[in-house]
């Protein structure tokens, strides 16, 4: 006795279902097989295209300077010989304008417009501590140019020019000035040495990576001025540009393992020489106590004859 033959799916469908059912199911299986091959290929193509476009948008390197200065909350004391201010056993920190410059560079990177932020500091070995603070804020790596003695703006600009030739950044962001000397010269000098356009006292920065343009909004006496700069360019930051972030404890721990490359001025072919000579450093005169005047006429007389302001 022959075993009972179970009907196949197609014969069952032909017998019990509507006409054309076998053709529909066969077409469905063919479509599913085609899609199972095409979907992964399309997905891989989409991922490759996205990564390629992201890489194109994010190849810009930003160089940021960070300076070690006396903390802004510390009372400044002049040395007894009046050769400078006392820096021994004094709290040091990153220059506030440099913090703003670094914060702006990090925001540009987080927006996908830059691939790397490099922090640069120049001076004694203690400047590495300031670099570590910048790395904890989010900079990718640091560069320390070790030098002894005072570094004036022109020398700093020459060192930055040499570092640009090594690092090849597309954007340099520096604080408009340092709170220790208030020179407000380094950004302008490095732009002049490089022949790059500059946007100083920036209160707003917008980048167009496709057009290789940077739009800088700056405050002037008459209101706001907007500049359009071709990249590469130099930008100096003002106080109103942003509010710098605080370094979190995990990022402080990660910063200890980030790379800090060391250079000397000799390795960069830069001669360290003093362009300025400090003659004397003195404290400002102490403010006299205020007085209460009896009438407007007495006030005007004092402003005119004693204060010489009218």
Short mmCIF file of C-alpha atoms in Angstrom, two decimals:
data_model
loop_
_atom_site.label_atom_id
_atom_site.label_comp_id
_atom_site.label_asym_id
_atom_site.label_seq_id
_atom_site.Cartn_x
_atom_site.Cartn_y
_atom_site.Cartn_z
CA UNK A 1 0.00 0.00 0.00
CA UNK A 2 1.50 3.26 -1.04
CA UNK A 3 1.84 5.99 1.66
CA UNK A 4 -0.60 8.80 1.50
CA UNK A 5 0.72 11.72 -0.51
CA UNK A 6 0.40 15.14 1.17
CA UNK A 7 -0.54 17.84 -1.24
CA UNK A 8 2.13 20.45 -1.86
CA UNK A 9 1.55 24.11 -1.07
CA UNK A 10 1.03 24.95 -4.70
CA UNK A 11 -1.44 22.11 -5.34
CA UNK A 12 -3.36 22.98 -2.17
CA UNK A 13 -3.49 26.56 -3.22
CA UNK A 14 -4.61 25.56 -6.71
CA UNK A 15 -7.37 23.36 -5.42
CA UNK A 16 -8.72 25.42 -2.55
CA UNK A 17 -7.93 29.03 -3.37
CA UNK A 18 -8.90 31.45 -6.01
CA UNK A 19 -7.43 31.18 -9.50
CA UNK A 20 -4.00 32.81 -9.89
CA UNK A 21 -2.97 32.29 -6.25
CA UNK A 22 0.14 30.26 -7.15
CA UNK A 23 1.34 32.98 -9.49
CA UNK A 24 0.84 35.67 -6.84
CA UNK A 25 2.76 33.74 -4.18
CA UNK A 26 5.57 32.96 -6.58
CA UNK A 27 5.80 36.63 -7.52
CA UNK A 28 5.81 37.57 -3.84
CA UNK A 29 8.65 35.12 -3.13
CA UNK A 30 10.61 36.52 -6.09
CA UNK A 31 10.06 40.10 -4.89
CA UNK A 32 11.14 39.16 -1.34
CA UNK A 33 14.32 37.53 -2.64
CA UNK A 34 15.10 40.57 -4.76
CA UNK A 35 14.54 42.93 -1.82
CA UNK A 36 16.61 40.80 0.54
CA UNK A 37 19.54 41.32 -1.82
CA UNK A 38 18.93 44.95 -2.72
CA UNK A 39 18.18 46.35 0.76
CA UNK A 40 21.58 45.48 2.30
CA UNK A 41 23.37 46.87 -0.77
CA UNK A 42 21.38 50.10 -0.56
CA UNK A 43 22.05 50.34 3.17
CA UNK A 44 25.79 49.89 2.68
CA UNK A 45 25.79 52.52 -0.04
CA UNK A 46 23.89 54.94 2.21
CA UNK A 47 26.29 54.39 5.11
CA UNK A 48 29.34 54.87 2.88
CA UNK A 49 27.87 58.04 1.40
CA UNK A 50 27.06 59.43 4.87
CA UNK A 51 30.54 58.68 6.20
CA UNK A 52 32.11 60.23 3.11
CA UNK A 53 30.08 63.44 3.46
CA UNK A 54 30.79 63.58 7.19
CA UNK A 55 34.49 63.18 6.52
CA UNK A 56 34.35 65.95 3.91
CA UNK A 57 32.61 68.29 6.34
CA UNK A 58 34.82 67.46 9.30
CA UNK A 59 38.37 67.69 8.01
CA UNK A 60 39.01 71.18 9.37
CA UNK A 61 41.59 71.57 12.12
CA UNK A 62 41.35 74.45 14.59
CA UNK A 63 44.35 75.83 16.48
CA UNK A 64 43.56 77.58 19.78
CA UNK A 65 46.02 79.42 22.04
CA UNK A 66 45.71 79.16 25.82
CA UNK A 67 47.78 81.36 28.11
CA UNK A 68 48.65 80.80 31.77
CA UNK A 69 48.00 83.98 33.73
CA UNK A 70 47.39 85.05 37.32
CA UNK A 71 43.83 84.20 38.26
CA UNK A 72 41.45 87.11 37.76
CA UNK A 73 40.26 86.93 41.39
CA UNK A 74 43.77 87.32 42.86
CA UNK A 75 44.97 90.68 44.10
CA UNK A 76 48.06 91.68 42.12
CA UNK A 77 51.22 92.46 44.10
CA UNK A 78 54.20 94.32 42.62
CA UNK A 79 57.68 92.99 43.35
CA UNK A 80 59.79 95.04 45.77
CA UNK A 81 62.30 95.88 43.03
CA UNK A 82 59.44 97.02 40.73
CA UNK A 83 60.63 94.72 37.93
CA UNK A 84 57.23 93.05 37.55
CA UNK A 85 54.37 91.45 39.47
CA UNK A 86 54.72 88.65 42.01
CA UNK A 87 53.93 85.21 40.57
CA UNK A 88 55.41 82.95 43.26
CA UNK A 89 52.81 81.11 45.37
CA UNK A 90 50.04 82.80 43.42
CA UNK A 91 47.03 81.00 41.94
CA UNK A 92 47.32 80.72 38.16
CA UNK A 93 44.61 79.86 35.66
CA UNK A 94 43.75 80.01 31.99
CA UNK A 95 43.25 83.46 30.51
CA UNK A 96 39.45 84.09 30.38
CA UNK A 97 39.56 85.21 26.75
CA UNK A 98 41.42 82.00 25.87
CA UNK A 99 38.67 80.00 27.58
CA UNK A 100 36.14 81.70 25.31
CA UNK A 101 38.28 80.94 22.24
CA UNK A 102 38.55 77.27 23.21
CA UNK A 103 34.82 77.02 23.92
CA UNK A 104 34.01 78.41 20.46
CA UNK A 105 36.36 75.92 18.80
CA UNK A 106 34.72 73.05 20.70
CA UNK A 107 31.26 74.20 19.66
CA UNK A 108 32.35 74.32 16.03
CA UNK A 109 33.65 70.76 16.33
CA UNK A 110 30.46 69.56 18.04
CA UNK A 111 28.48 71.03 15.14
CA UNK A 112 30.36 68.71 12.78
CA UNK A 113 32.34 71.47 11.08
CA UNK A 114 35.77 70.51 12.43
CA UNK A 115 37.58 67.26 13.08
CA UNK A 116 40.21 68.32 15.61
CA UNK A 117 40.88 71.07 18.15
CA UNK A 118 44.53 71.60 19.11
CA UNK A 119 45.40 73.71 22.16
CA UNK A 120 48.74 75.56 22.19
CA UNK A 121 50.52 77.13 25.14
CA UNK A 122 53.94 78.76 25.42
CA UNK A 123 56.12 79.33 28.44
CA UNK A 124 57.47 77.42 31.41
CA UNK A 125 56.79 73.79 32.28
CA UNK A 126 53.82 74.84 34.42
CA UNK A 127 51.95 75.75 31.23
CA UNK A 128 51.22 72.03 30.83
CA UNK A 129 48.72 72.37 33.69
CA UNK A 130 46.86 74.99 31.67
CA UNK A 131 46.95 72.71 28.65
CA UNK A 132 45.49 69.87 30.72
CA UNK A 133 42.63 72.17 31.66
CA UNK A 134 42.01 72.81 27.97
CA UNK A 135 42.16 69.09 27.23
CA UNK A 136 39.67 68.44 30.03
CA UNK A 137 37.31 70.98 28.45
CA UNK A 138 37.40 68.93 25.24
CA UNK A 139 40.49 69.74 23.15
CA UNK A 140 41.86 66.69 21.35
CA UNK A 141 45.55 67.25 21.99
CA UNK A 142 47.98 69.89 23.18
CA UNK A 143 51.21 71.53 22.06
CA UNK A 144 53.63 73.07 24.54
CA UNK A 145 56.38 75.35 23.31
CA UNK A 146 58.76 75.48 26.26
CA UNK A 147 60.49 78.81 26.75
CA UNK A 148 61.93 80.73 29.66
CA UNK A 149 61.58 84.43 30.21
CA UNK A 150 58.96 86.84 28.97
CA UNK A 151 57.25 86.21 25.65
CA UNK A 152 55.97 89.28 23.88
CA UNK A 153 53.25 89.35 21.19
CA UNK A 154 55.55 89.44 18.14
CA UNK A 155 57.55 86.44 19.37
CA UNK A 156 54.34 84.53 20.13
CA UNK A 157 53.04 85.36 16.65
CA UNK A 158 56.24 84.03 15.06
CA UNK A 159 55.97 80.79 17.04
CA UNK A 160 52.34 80.41 15.97
CA UNK A 161 53.32 80.96 12.34
CA UNK A 162 55.90 78.17 12.65
CA UNK A 163 53.31 75.86 14.22
CA UNK A 164 50.86 76.61 11.40
CA UNK A 165 53.45 75.35 8.93
CA UNK A 166 53.65 72.10 10.92
CA UNK A 167 49.99 71.55 11.83
CA UNK A 168 48.30 73.04 8.73
CA UNK A 169 45.13 74.31 10.50
CA UNK A 170 42.30 75.98 8.60
CA UNK A 171 41.30 78.26 11.47
CA UNK A 172 43.13 79.94 14.35
CA UNK A 173 41.09 81.23 17.30
CA UNK A 174 42.78 83.29 20.02
CA UNK A 175 41.55 85.46 22.84
CA UNK A 176 41.52 89.13 21.92
CA UNK A 177 43.90 89.90 24.82
CA UNK A 178 45.43 88.48 27.98
CA UNK A 179 44.45 89.92 31.34
CA UNK A 180 48.06 90.16 32.51
CA UNK A 181 49.45 92.52 29.86
CA UNK A 182 46.32 93.56 27.88
CA UNK A 183 48.41 93.81 24.72
CA UNK A 184 45.67 92.82 22.22
CA UNK A 185 48.27 92.26 19.49
CA UNK A 186 48.97 88.54 18.96
CA UNK A 187 45.96 87.73 16.77
CA UNK A 188 46.56 90.68 14.47
CA UNK A 189 50.29 89.97 14.21
CA UNK A 190 49.93 86.28 13.37
CA UNK A 191 47.34 87.16 10.71
CA UNK A 192 49.77 89.66 9.21
CA UNK A 193 52.67 87.19 9.22
CA UNK A 194 50.55 84.47 7.59
CA UNK A 195 48.78 86.79 5.19
CA UNK A 196 45.40 85.47 6.39
CA UNK A 197 42.21 87.49 6.82
CA UNK A 198 41.30 88.35 10.39
CA UNK A 199 38.13 88.98 12.36
CA UNK A 200 38.83 90.63 15.71
CA UNK A 201 36.63 91.09 18.81
CA UNK A 202 34.18 88.46 17.55
CA UNK A 203 30.83 88.35 19.34
CA UNK A 204 29.36 85.79 16.91
CA UNK A 205 30.99 83.30 14.53
CA UNK A 206 29.31 81.32 11.74
CA UNK A 207 31.14 78.90 9.43
CA UNK A 208 30.16 77.78 5.95
CA UNK A 209 32.35 74.76 5.26
CA UNK A 210 31.08 74.25 1.70
CA UNK A 211 31.93 77.81 0.67
CA UNK A 212 35.04 77.97 2.90
CA UNK A 213 33.79 81.15 4.54
CA UNK A 214 33.62 82.43 8.11
CA UNK A 215 31.13 85.15 9.06
CA UNK A 216 32.20 87.19 12.06
CA UNK A 217 29.97 89.65 13.88
CA UNK A 218 31.84 92.17 15.98
CA UNK A 219 30.88 95.08 18.19
CA UNK A 220 32.12 98.52 17.19
CA UNK A 221 31.42 102.02 18.49
CA UNK A 222 28.61 102.54 15.98
CA UNK A 223 26.87 99.19 16.62
CA UNK A 224 27.57 95.81 15.00
CA UNK A 225 29.87 95.09 12.07
CA UNK A 226 29.71 91.86 10.06
CA UNK A 227 32.78 90.53 8.25
CA UNK A 228 32.96 87.67 5.75
CA UNK A 229 36.37 85.93 5.78
CA UNK A 230 37.85 83.41 3.40
CA UNK A 231 39.31 80.38 5.17
CA UNK A 232 41.97 79.92 6.43
CA UNK A 233 41.55 82.85 8.80
CA UNK A 234 42.37 84.20 12.26
CA UNK A 235 39.61 85.09 14.74
CA UNK A 236 40.01 86.82 18.11
CA UNK A 237 37.22 86.43 20.66
CA UNK A 238 35.35 88.94 22.77
CA UNK A 239 33.61 88.34 26.10
CA UNK A 240 30.09 88.15 24.64
CA UNK A 241 30.86 85.33 22.22
CA UNK A 242 29.92 82.47 24.58
CA UNK A 243 29.96 81.13 28.12
CA UNK A 244 32.82 78.61 28.59
CA UNK A 245 31.95 75.18 29.97
CA UNK A 246 33.33 73.63 33.13
CA UNK A 247 35.57 70.60 32.93
CA UNK A 248 33.83 67.56 34.40
CA UNK A 249 35.62 65.02 36.58
CA UNK A 250 35.52 62.22 33.94
CA UNK A 251 36.98 64.57 31.34
CA UNK A 252 39.67 65.70 33.80
CA UNK A 253 40.69 62.05 34.20
CA UNK A 254 40.65 61.49 30.42
CA UNK A 255 42.80 64.59 29.88
CA UNK A 256 45.68 62.96 31.74
CA UNK A 257 46.09 60.43 28.93
CA UNK A 258 45.79 62.89 26.04
CA UNK A 259 48.90 63.76 24.04
CA UNK A 260 50.85 66.94 24.75
CA UNK A 261 53.62 67.41 22.21
CA UNK A 262 56.60 69.52 23.19
CA UNK A 263 58.61 71.88 21.02
CA UNK A 264 61.37 74.35 21.62
CA UNK A 265 61.72 77.66 19.77
CA UNK A 266 64.95 76.34 18.26
CA UNK A 267 63.14 73.35 16.76
CA UNK A 268 60.66 75.77 15.17
CA UNK A 269 63.49 78.04 13.93
CA UNK A 270 62.21 80.98 15.97
CA UNK A 271 64.58 83.30 17.77
CA UNK A 272 63.38 84.39 21.20
CA UNK A 273 64.32 88.00 21.75
CA UNK A 274 62.86 90.85 23.71
CA UNK A 275 61.13 93.44 21.57
CA UNK A 276 60.15 95.49 24.61
CA UNK A 277 62.00 96.65 27.70
CA UNK A 278 60.14 97.03 30.99
CA UNK A 279 61.46 100.10 32.78
CA UNK A 280 59.33 100.13 35.88
CA UNK A 281 56.17 98.53 37.28
CA UNK A 282 54.21 100.43 39.90
CA UNK A 283 50.82 100.06 41.52
CA UNK A 284 48.10 102.52 40.53
CA UNK A 285 47.55 105.35 43.02
CA UNK A 286 45.14 104.54 45.78
CA UNK A 287 41.69 105.97 45.36
CA UNK A 288 40.92 108.86 47.66
CA UNK A 289 37.90 108.75 49.89
CA UNK A 290 34.80 110.43 48.56
CA UNK A 291 33.38 113.66 49.97
CA UNK A 292 29.87 114.97 50.33
CA UNK A 293 29.34 118.37 48.72
CA UNK A 294 26.85 120.91 49.92
CA UNK A 295 25.56 122.13 46.57
CA UNK A 296 25.67 121.63 42.82
CA UNK A 297 27.93 124.67 42.45
CA UNK A 298 30.52 123.13 44.76
CA UNK A 299 30.32 119.84 42.81
CA UNK A 300 30.88 121.60 39.49
CA UNK A 301 33.79 123.54 40.96
CA UNK A 302 35.49 120.38 42.22
CA UNK A 303 34.95 118.55 38.92
CA UNK A 304 36.42 121.50 37.04
CA UNK A 305 39.30 122.57 39.25
CA UNK A 306 40.27 119.40 41.14
CA UNK A 307 39.25 116.45 38.98
CA UNK A 308 39.75 118.35 35.70
CA UNK A 309 37.03 116.35 33.96
CA UNK A 310 34.95 119.27 32.72
#
